[in-house]
mmCIF file of C-alpha atoms in Angstrom:
data_model
loop_
_atom_site.group_PDB
_atom_site.id
_atom_site.type_symbol
_atom_site.label_atom_id
_atom_site.label_comp_id
_atom_site.label_asym_id
_atom_site.label_seq_id
_atom_site.Cartn_x
_atom_site.Cartn_y
_atom_site.Cartn_z
ATOM 1 C CA UNK V 965 42.383 -70.686 47.260
ATOM 2 C CA UNK V 966 40.371 -71.128 44.085
ATOM 3 C CA UNK V 967 40.426 -67.636 42.906
ATOM 4 C CA UNK V 968 37.663 -65.053 42.593
ATOM 5 C CA UNK V 969 34.200 -66.449 42.870
ATOM 6 C CA UNK V 970 30.925 -64.845 41.907
ATOM 7 C CA UNK V 971 27.400 -65.819 42.707
ATOM 8 C CA UNK V 972 25.035 -66.507 41.027
ATOM 9 C CA UNK V 973 26.498 -67.162 37.670
ATOM 10 C CA UNK V 974 23.233 -66.258 35.953
ATOM 11 C CA UNK V 975 20.229 -64.261 37.008
ATOM 12 C CA UNK V 976 16.981 -63.569 35.306
ATOM 13 C CA UNK V 977 14.765 -60.934 36.816
ATOM 14 C CA UNK V 978 11.690 -59.003 35.938
ATOM 15 C CA UNK V 979 11.987 -55.398 35.454
ATOM 16 C CA UNK V 980 11.590 -53.403 38.520
ATOM 17 C CA UNK V 981 12.882 -56.152 40.849
ATOM 18 C CA UNK V 982 15.969 -55.815 43.005
ATOM 19 C CA UNK V 983 18.925 -58.073 42.575
ATOM 20 C CA UNK V 984 22.020 -58.639 44.570
ATOM 21 C CA UNK V 985 25.379 -60.279 43.359
ATOM 22 C CA UNK V 986 28.191 -61.439 45.620
ATOM 23 C CA UNK V 987 31.819 -61.653 44.930
ATOM 24 C CA UNK V 988 34.439 -63.511 46.970
ATOM 25 C CA UNK V 989 37.975 -62.259 46.201
ATOM 26 C CA UNK V 990 41.205 -64.082 46.536
ATOM 27 C CA UNK V 991 41.941 -64.105 50.270
ATOM 28 C CA UNK V 992 44.377 -61.347 51.367
ATOM 29 C CA UNK V 993 43.574 -59.327 48.309
ATOM 30 C CA UNK V 994 43.058 -55.702 49.415
ATOM 31 C CA UNK V 995 41.638 -54.326 46.202
ATOM 32 C CA UNK V 996 38.150 -55.420 44.749
ATOM 33 C CA UNK V 997 36.789 -54.087 41.571
ATOM 34 C CA UNK V 998 33.368 -54.312 39.953
ATOM 35 C CA UNK V 999 33.024 -54.033 36.047
ATOM 36 C CA UNK V 1000 30.072 -54.295 33.756
ATOM 37 C CA UNK V 1001 30.462 -55.786 30.296
ATOM 38 C CA UNK V 1002 27.892 -55.683 27.554
ATOM 39 C CA UNK V 1003 27.944 -57.746 24.380
ATOM 40 C CA UNK V 1004 30.743 -56.931 22.100
ATOM 41 C CA UNK V 1005 32.317 -54.416 24.456
ATOM 42 C CA UNK V 1006 35.207 -54.355 26.887
ATOM 43 C CA UNK V 1007 34.589 -54.236 30.619
ATOM 44 C CA UNK V 1008 33.597 -50.870 32.031
ATOM 45 C CA UNK V 1009 34.679 -49.811 35.458
ATOM 46 C CA UNK V 1010 31.827 -49.329 38.005
ATOM 47 C CA UNK V 1011 33.549 -49.113 41.392
ATOM 48 C CA UNK V 1012 36.430 -50.379 43.549
ATOM 49 C CA UNK V 1013 37.308 -50.985 47.135
ATOM 50 C CA UNK V 1014 40.475 -50.755 49.112
ATOM 51 C CA UNK V 1015 39.784 -53.125 51.973
ATOM 52 C CA UNK V 1016 36.273 -52.009 53.158
ATOM 53 C CA UNK V 1017 36.568 -48.392 51.901
ATOM 54 C CA UNK V 1018 34.847 -47.656 48.627
ATOM 55 C CA UNK V 1019 37.357 -45.325 46.869
ATOM 56 C CA UNK V 1020 35.796 -44.474 43.595
ATOM 57 C CA UNK V 1021 32.394 -44.875 41.802
ATOM 58 C CA UNK V 1022 31.912 -44.372 38.072
ATOM 59 C CA UNK V 1023 29.391 -42.062 36.619
ATOM 60 C CA UNK V 1024 27.862 -45.196 35.102
ATOM 61 C CA UNK V 1025 26.783 -46.182 38.722
ATOM 62 C CA UNK V 1026 23.329 -44.554 39.081
ATOM 63 C CA UNK V 1027 21.653 -44.163 42.339
ATOM 64 C CA UNK V 1028 19.991 -47.533 41.804
ATOM 65 C CA UNK V 1029 23.373 -49.212 42.153
ATOM 66 C CA UNK V 1030 25.084 -49.722 45.569
ATOM 67 C CA UNK V 1031 28.078 -51.818 46.367
ATOM 68 C CA UNK V 1032 29.464 -52.774 49.785
ATOM 69 C CA UNK V 1033 32.481 -54.658 51.203
ATOM 70 C CA UNK V 1034 31.938 -55.176 54.851
ATOM 71 C CA UNK V 1035 35.046 -56.165 56.748
ATOM 72 C CA UNK V 1036 37.099 -55.958 53.694
ATOM 73 C CA UNK V 1037 36.267 -59.474 52.581
ATOM 74 C CA UNK V 1038 33.468 -60.358 50.185
ATOM 75 C CA UNK V 1039 31.616 -57.653 48.319
ATOM 76 C CA UNK V 1040 27.939 -57.251 47.192
ATOM 77 C CA UNK V 1041 26.592 -55.278 44.287
ATOM 78 C CA UNK V 1042 22.841 -54.385 44.493
ATOM 79 C CA UNK V 1043 20.762 -53.026 41.730
ATOM 80 C CA UNK V 1044 17.431 -51.691 42.647
ATOM 81 C CA UNK V 1045 14.404 -51.265 40.381
ATOM 82 C CA UNK V 1046 16.229 -53.118 37.534
ATOM 83 C CA UNK V 1047 15.712 -51.806 34.012
ATOM 84 C CA UNK V 1048 16.365 -53.769 30.670
ATOM 85 C CA UNK V 1049 19.346 -51.557 30.126
ATOM 86 C CA UNK V 1050 20.985 -53.198 33.251
ATOM 87 C CA UNK V 1051 21.229 -56.534 31.325
ATOM 88 C CA UNK V 1052 24.953 -57.304 31.114
ATOM 89 C CA UNK V 1053 27.697 -59.422 32.524
ATOM 90 C CA UNK V 1054 28.927 -58.045 35.955
ATOM 91 C CA UNK V 1055 32.509 -58.896 36.589
ATOM 92 C CA UNK V 1056 34.402 -58.866 39.893
ATOM 93 C CA UNK V 1057 38.186 -58.668 40.089
ATOM 94 C CA UNK V 1058 40.706 -58.554 43.000
ATOM 95 C CA UNK V 1059 44.270 -57.575 43.201
ATOM 96 C CA UNK V 1060 46.868 -57.669 46.042
ATOM 97 C CA UNK V 1061 46.900 -53.929 46.705
ATOM 98 C CA UNK V 1062 48.718 -50.796 46.076
ATOM 99 C CA UNK V 1063 51.491 -50.141 43.694
ATOM 100 C CA UNK V 1064 54.415 -51.940 42.138
ATOM 101 C CA UNK V 1065 53.900 -55.385 40.961
ATOM 102 C CA UNK V 1066 50.557 -55.705 42.816
ATOM 103 C CA UNK V 1067 48.461 -54.319 40.017
ATOM 104 C CA UNK V 1068 47.484 -57.582 38.389
ATOM 105 C CA UNK V 1069 43.649 -58.107 38.550
ATOM 106 C CA UNK V 1070 42.310 -61.547 38.833
ATOM 107 C CA UNK V 1071 38.738 -61.885 37.481
ATOM 108 C CA UNK V 1072 35.841 -63.991 38.480
ATOM 109 C CA UNK V 1073 33.583 -65.633 35.852
ATOM 110 C CA UNK V 1074 31.077 -63.011 36.204
ATOM 111 C CA UNK V 1075 27.299 -62.811 36.821
ATOM 112 C CA UNK V 1076 25.147 -62.536 33.738
ATOM 113 C CA UNK V 1077 22.113 -60.551 34.406
ATOM 114 C CA UNK V 1078 19.076 -60.640 32.089
ATOM 115 C CA UNK V 1079 16.221 -58.210 32.899
ATOM 116 C CA UNK V 1080 12.953 -59.170 31.095
ATOM 117 C CA UNK R 1131 40.646 -39.226 31.118
ATOM 118 C CA UNK R 1132 42.361 -42.278 29.730
ATOM 119 C CA UNK R 1133 41.268 -44.180 26.644
ATOM 120 C CA UNK R 1134 42.230 -47.608 25.082
ATOM 121 C CA UNK R 1135 41.555 -48.279 21.419
ATOM 122 C CA UNK R 1136 41.544 -51.614 19.636
ATOM 123 C CA UNK R 1137 40.854 -51.048 16.021
ATOM 124 C CA UNK R 1138 40.656 -54.772 14.991
ATOM 125 C CA UNK R 1139 37.214 -56.203 16.082
ATOM 126 C CA UNK R 1140 38.157 -59.584 14.581
ATOM 127 C CA UNK R 1141 41.344 -61.349 13.397
ATOM 128 C CA UNK R 1142 42.028 -64.688 12.243
ATOM 129 C CA UNK R 1143 45.198 -66.697 11.805
ATOM 130 C CA UNK R 1144 46.256 -70.172 10.572
ATOM 131 C CA UNK R 1145 47.323 -72.644 13.263
ATOM 132 C CA UNK R 1146 51.034 -72.383 13.830
ATOM 133 C CA UNK R 1147 51.368 -68.978 12.212
ATOM 134 C CA UNK R 1148 52.023 -65.570 13.870
ATOM 135 C CA UNK R 1149 49.516 -62.860 14.516
ATOM 136 C CA UNK R 1150 49.685 -59.323 15.860
ATOM 137 C CA UNK R 1151 46.895 -57.546 17.640
ATOM 138 C CA UNK R 1152 47.023 -53.787 17.747
ATOM 139 C CA UNK R 1153 46.243 -51.373 20.647
ATOM 140 C CA UNK R 1154 46.756 -47.614 21.193
ATOM 141 C CA UNK R 1155 46.068 -45.709 24.299
ATOM 142 C CA UNK R 1156 46.038 -42.271 25.724
ATOM 143 C CA UNK R 1157 46.808 -41.140 29.242
ATOM 144 C CA UNK R 1158 48.363 -37.912 30.706
ATOM 145 C CA UNK R 1159 50.042 -40.082 33.418
ATOM 146 C CA UNK R 1160 53.682 -41.056 33.179
ATOM 147 C CA UNK R 1161 53.396 -43.959 35.541
ATOM 148 C CA UNK R 1162 51.165 -46.836 34.277
ATOM 149 C CA UNK R 1163 50.971 -50.463 33.382
ATOM 150 C CA UNK R 1164 49.626 -51.989 30.173
ATOM 151 C CA UNK R 1165 48.108 -55.491 30.012
ATOM 152 C CA UNK R 1166 46.727 -57.965 27.472
ATOM 153 C CA UNK R 1167 43.939 -60.067 28.795
ATOM 154 C CA UNK R 1168 42.321 -63.114 27.261
ATOM 155 C CA UNK R 1169 38.660 -64.090 27.701
ATOM 156 C CA UNK R 1170 37.734 -67.476 26.209
ATOM 157 C CA UNK R 1171 34.080 -68.056 25.490
ATOM 158 C CA UNK R 1172 32.116 -68.421 28.568
ATOM 159 C CA UNK R 1173 35.212 -68.389 30.638
ATOM 160 C CA UNK R 1174 36.924 -65.885 32.963
ATOM 161 C CA UNK R 1175 39.364 -63.336 31.893
ATOM 162 C CA UNK R 1176 43.021 -64.206 32.472
ATOM 163 C CA UNK R 1177 46.122 -62.196 32.220
ATOM 164 C CA UNK R 1178 48.332 -62.846 29.175
ATOM 165 C CA UNK R 1179 51.146 -60.278 29.619
ATOM 166 C CA UNK R 1180 52.066 -57.190 31.366
ATOM 167 C CA UNK R 1181 54.366 -54.205 30.497
ATOM 168 C CA UNK R 1182 55.542 -51.550 32.957
ATOM 169 C CA UNK R 1183 55.685 -48.105 31.251
ATOM 170 C CA UNK R 1184 59.054 -47.283 32.785
ATOM 171 C CA UNK R 1185 60.705 -50.350 31.169
ATOM 172 C CA UNK R 1186 61.980 -50.083 27.708
ATOM 173 C CA UNK R 1187 62.296 -53.743 27.102
ATOM 174 C CA UNK R 1188 59.420 -55.384 25.640
ATOM 175 C CA UNK R 1189 57.748 -58.043 27.881
ATOM 176 C CA UNK R 1190 57.685 -61.640 26.606
ATOM 177 C CA UNK R 1191 55.761 -64.657 27.961
ATOM 178 C CA UNK R 1192 56.561 -67.929 26.058
ATOM 179 C CA UNK R 1193 54.773 -67.515 22.729
ATOM 180 C CA UNK R 1194 53.338 -64.034 23.708
ATOM 181 C CA UNK R 1195 55.368 -60.827 23.223
ATOM 182 C CA UNK R 1196 54.611 -57.208 23.072
ATOM 183 C CA UNK R 1197 55.852 -54.149 21.042
ATOM 184 C CA UNK R 1198 55.585 -51.254 23.357
ATOM 185 C CA UNK R 1199 56.154 -47.900 21.702
ATOM 186 C CA UNK R 1200 55.734 -45.400 24.503
ATOM 187 C CA UNK R 1201 56.153 -42.100 22.458
ATOM 188 C CA UNK R 1202 53.494 -43.489 19.998
ATOM 189 C CA UNK R 1203 51.344 -44.836 22.774
ATOM 190 C CA UNK R 1204 51.106 -48.250 21.028
ATOM 191 C CA UNK R 1205 51.026 -51.532 22.577
ATOM 192 C CA UNK R 1206 50.640 -54.476 20.282
ATOM 193 C CA UNK R 1207 50.519 -58.235 21.083
ATOM 194 C CA UNK R 1208 52.209 -60.839 18.992
ATOM 195 C CA UNK R 1209 51.259 -64.400 19.313
ATOM 196 C CA UNK R 1210 53.721 -66.834 17.795
ATOM 197 C CA UNK R 1211 53.036 -70.452 16.849
ATOM 198 C CA UNK R 1212 49.219 -69.974 17.310
ATOM 199 C CA UNK R 1213 47.384 -72.806 18.860
ATOM 200 C CA UNK R 1214 43.692 -73.633 18.797
ATOM 201 C CA UNK R 1215 43.432 -72.865 22.510
ATOM 202 C CA UNK R 1216 44.473 -69.246 21.749
ATOM 203 C CA UNK R 1217 41.098 -68.519 20.284
ATOM 204 C CA UNK R 1218 39.296 -66.025 22.523
ATOM 205 C CA UNK R 1219 38.522 -62.254 22.808
ATOM 206 C CA UNK R 1220 41.663 -60.308 23.693
ATOM 207 C CA UNK R 1221 41.467 -57.015 25.640
ATOM 208 C CA UNK R 1222 44.199 -54.503 25.938
ATOM 209 C CA UNK R 1223 43.955 -52.630 29.275
ATOM 210 C CA UNK R 1224 45.652 -49.646 30.982
ATOM 211 C CA UNK R 1225 46.340 -49.290 34.678
ATOM 212 C CA UNK R 1226 46.843 -45.848 35.690
ATOM 213 C CA UNK R 1227 48.529 -45.137 39.069
ATOM 214 C CA UNK R 1228 46.750 -41.815 39.154
ATOM 215 C CA UNK R 1229 43.181 -43.320 39.286
ATOM 216 C CA UNK R 1230 44.240 -46.886 40.064
ATOM 217 C CA UNK R 1231 41.617 -48.606 37.725
ATOM 218 C CA UNK R 1232 41.902 -50.704 34.712
ATOM 219 C CA UNK R 1233 40.476 -49.228 31.502
ATOM 220 C CA UNK R 1234 39.868 -51.693 28.799
ATOM 221 C CA UNK R 1235 39.526 -51.562 24.951
ATOM 222 C CA UNK R 1236 36.622 -52.990 23.083
ATOM 223 C CA UNK R 1237 38.520 -56.232 22.330
ATOM 224 C CA UNK R 1238 39.618 -58.283 19.405
ATOM 225 C CA UNK R 1239 38.107 -61.595 18.667
ATOM 226 C CA UNK R 1240 40.810 -64.031 17.492
ATOM 227 C CA UNK R 1241 39.933 -67.071 15.535
ATOM 228 C CA UNK R 1242 42.468 -69.868 14.920
ATOM 229 C CA UNK R 1243 42.016 -71.711 11.573
ATOM 230 C CA UNK R 1244 43.044 -75.362 11.792
#
């Protein structure tokens, strides 16, 4: 297992277009998180999944954002009608699961989105 | 709501010296974990050290140690014998068992001076 992988690494899109990002977590990790990181800031929580169930969505996640995790494996994050303010690094992380020592999150390298 | 505050946007240290990065947090929960993550330029974020709130003993990992003051809600990271490879953004993060998500501070950029 090579860790959390994200695809693509970079995406440039025109304003108004739709984009989709993919995250493959570490196998057997039940938890999957999406974060957004803008320049000079720490990652901001967007949403997370326990297996295939989406348990929480941040208020930052407008109706243009949707995330899925079919079958509890990989996840996709789609942004519809992109805006320049969506330009950021989108980070995915996974962790083994609930409680105890299983809270460590392993991060992917991120997808950098630029909306022009 | 939970918050994490890192008041030092940038720090620098001479190679082989010791540096301390500050972090304060706020949460109403009693059960939580605290983390320091390192994010090298253009590379993924990796865990440096973890502290369970119920443990009084400060965590250590080789050259990295923390000073956890629960009552003061303070969680600083000490890096001893700084190395060039330590140069990175360092993020303090809080994992709250109530909402089960990581909340990050704004980060401290650490520069190592050869």
